[in-house]
mmCIF file of C-alpha atoms in Angstrom:
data_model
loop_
_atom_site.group_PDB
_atom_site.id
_atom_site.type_symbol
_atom_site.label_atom_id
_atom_site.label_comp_id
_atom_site.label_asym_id
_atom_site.label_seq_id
_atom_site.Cartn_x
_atom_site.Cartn_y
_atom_site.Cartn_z
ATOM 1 C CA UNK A 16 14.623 5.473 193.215
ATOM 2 C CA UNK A 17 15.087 2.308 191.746
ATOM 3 C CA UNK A 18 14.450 -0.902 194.353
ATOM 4 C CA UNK A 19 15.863 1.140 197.091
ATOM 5 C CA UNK A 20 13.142 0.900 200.316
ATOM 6 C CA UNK A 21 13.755 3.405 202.955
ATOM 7 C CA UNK A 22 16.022 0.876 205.326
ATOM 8 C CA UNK A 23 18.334 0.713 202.339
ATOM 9 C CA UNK A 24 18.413 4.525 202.153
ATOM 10 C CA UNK A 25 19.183 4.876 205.730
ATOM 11 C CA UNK A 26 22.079 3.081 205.887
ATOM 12 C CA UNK A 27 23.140 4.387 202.935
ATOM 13 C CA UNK A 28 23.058 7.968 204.263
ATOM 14 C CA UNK A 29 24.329 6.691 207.796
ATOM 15 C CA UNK A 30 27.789 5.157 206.183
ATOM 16 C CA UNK A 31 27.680 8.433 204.012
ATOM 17 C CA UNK A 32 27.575 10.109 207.054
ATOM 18 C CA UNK A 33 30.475 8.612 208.795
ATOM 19 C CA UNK A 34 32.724 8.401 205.977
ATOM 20 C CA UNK A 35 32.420 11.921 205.105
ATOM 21 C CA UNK A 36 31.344 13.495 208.243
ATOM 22 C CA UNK A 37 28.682 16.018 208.907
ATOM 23 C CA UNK A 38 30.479 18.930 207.562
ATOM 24 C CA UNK A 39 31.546 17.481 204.263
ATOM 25 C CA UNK A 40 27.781 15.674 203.549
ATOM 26 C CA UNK A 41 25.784 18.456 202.006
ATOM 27 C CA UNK A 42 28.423 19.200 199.842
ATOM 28 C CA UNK A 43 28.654 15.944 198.401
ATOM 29 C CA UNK A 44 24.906 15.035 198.006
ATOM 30 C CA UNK A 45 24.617 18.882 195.909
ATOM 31 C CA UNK A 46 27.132 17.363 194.120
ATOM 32 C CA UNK A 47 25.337 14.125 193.732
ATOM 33 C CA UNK A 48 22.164 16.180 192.682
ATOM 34 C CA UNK A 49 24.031 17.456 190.242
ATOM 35 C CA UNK A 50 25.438 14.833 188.376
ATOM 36 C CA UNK A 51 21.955 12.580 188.135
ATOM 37 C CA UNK A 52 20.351 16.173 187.182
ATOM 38 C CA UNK A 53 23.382 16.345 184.137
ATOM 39 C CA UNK A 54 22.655 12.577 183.616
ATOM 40 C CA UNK A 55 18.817 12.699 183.159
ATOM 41 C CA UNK A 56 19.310 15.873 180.947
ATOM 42 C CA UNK A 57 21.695 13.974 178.965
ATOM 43 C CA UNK A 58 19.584 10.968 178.369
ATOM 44 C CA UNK A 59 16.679 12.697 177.867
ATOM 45 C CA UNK A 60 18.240 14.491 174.951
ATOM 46 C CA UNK A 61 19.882 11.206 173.965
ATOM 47 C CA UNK A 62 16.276 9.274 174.022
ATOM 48 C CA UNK A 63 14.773 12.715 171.764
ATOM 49 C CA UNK A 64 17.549 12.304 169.200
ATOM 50 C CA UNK A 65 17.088 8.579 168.725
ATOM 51 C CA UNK A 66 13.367 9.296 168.602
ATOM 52 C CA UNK A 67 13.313 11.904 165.885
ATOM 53 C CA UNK A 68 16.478 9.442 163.894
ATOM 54 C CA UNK A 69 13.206 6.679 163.979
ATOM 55 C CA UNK A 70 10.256 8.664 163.166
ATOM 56 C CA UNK A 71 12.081 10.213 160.159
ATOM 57 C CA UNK A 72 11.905 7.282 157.972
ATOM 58 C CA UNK A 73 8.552 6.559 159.294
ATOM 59 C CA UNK A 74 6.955 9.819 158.036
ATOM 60 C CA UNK A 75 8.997 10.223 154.854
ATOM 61 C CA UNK A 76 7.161 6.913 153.406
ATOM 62 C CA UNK A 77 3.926 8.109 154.937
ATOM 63 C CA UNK A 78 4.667 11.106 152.919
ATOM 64 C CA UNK A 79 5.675 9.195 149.918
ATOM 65 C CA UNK A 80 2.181 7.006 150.014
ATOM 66 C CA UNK A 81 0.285 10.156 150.752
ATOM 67 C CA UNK A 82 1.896 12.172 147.556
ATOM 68 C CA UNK A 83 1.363 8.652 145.358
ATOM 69 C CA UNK A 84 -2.297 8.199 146.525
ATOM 70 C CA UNK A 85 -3.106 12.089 145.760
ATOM 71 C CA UNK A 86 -1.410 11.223 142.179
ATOM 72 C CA UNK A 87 -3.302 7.947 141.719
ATOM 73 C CA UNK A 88 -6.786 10.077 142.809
ATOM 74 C CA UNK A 89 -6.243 12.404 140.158
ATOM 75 C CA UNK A 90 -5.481 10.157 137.403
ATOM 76 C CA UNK A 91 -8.770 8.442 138.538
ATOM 77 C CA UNK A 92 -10.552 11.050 137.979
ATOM 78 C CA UNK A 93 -9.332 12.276 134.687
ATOM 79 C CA UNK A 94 -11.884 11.240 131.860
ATOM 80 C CA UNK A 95 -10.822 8.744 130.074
ATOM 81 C CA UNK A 96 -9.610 10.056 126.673
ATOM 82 C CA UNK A 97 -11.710 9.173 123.505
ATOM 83 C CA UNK A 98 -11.002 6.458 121.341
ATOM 84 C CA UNK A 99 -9.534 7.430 118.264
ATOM 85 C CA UNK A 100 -11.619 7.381 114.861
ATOM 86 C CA UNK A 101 -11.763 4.502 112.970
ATOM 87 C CA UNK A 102 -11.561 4.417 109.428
ATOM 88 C CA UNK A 103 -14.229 2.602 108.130
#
């Protein structure tokens, strides 16, 4: 809960207390629930998206490398080809 201790959370919920009053209290902290529930969904999603955007790039040139080293293992292994004749 942040830096919040437990004195700082009492008088939170004691001034939430007397400004709302006890009937209008549970209302407002399901309503509270709520919106940091929405909020943490939201940035959750927003942290996944930016994720995925970053690693994209990141495993299209590993993919690139991978596809050129396959290519330069091949030609490697190719026999060379035979010198032409010579005309002697």
């Amino acid at each position: 809960m942040g830096n919040l201790g437990w004195a700082e959370v009492a008088v939170i919920v004691v001034v939430a207390l007397v400004v709302l009053g006890p009937d209008k209290l549970p209302g407002a902290a399901r309503q509270i629930g709520n919106v940091i529930r929405q909020f943490r969904r939201i940035s959750t999603g927003f942290q996944q998206e930016l994720q995925n955007a970053l690693d994209e790039p990141i495993e299209a040139e590993a993919r690139r490398r991978g596809e050129l080293a396959v290519e330069q293992s091949k030609s490697a292994n190719k026999p060379a080809p035979d010198p032409p004749p010579s005309s002697q």
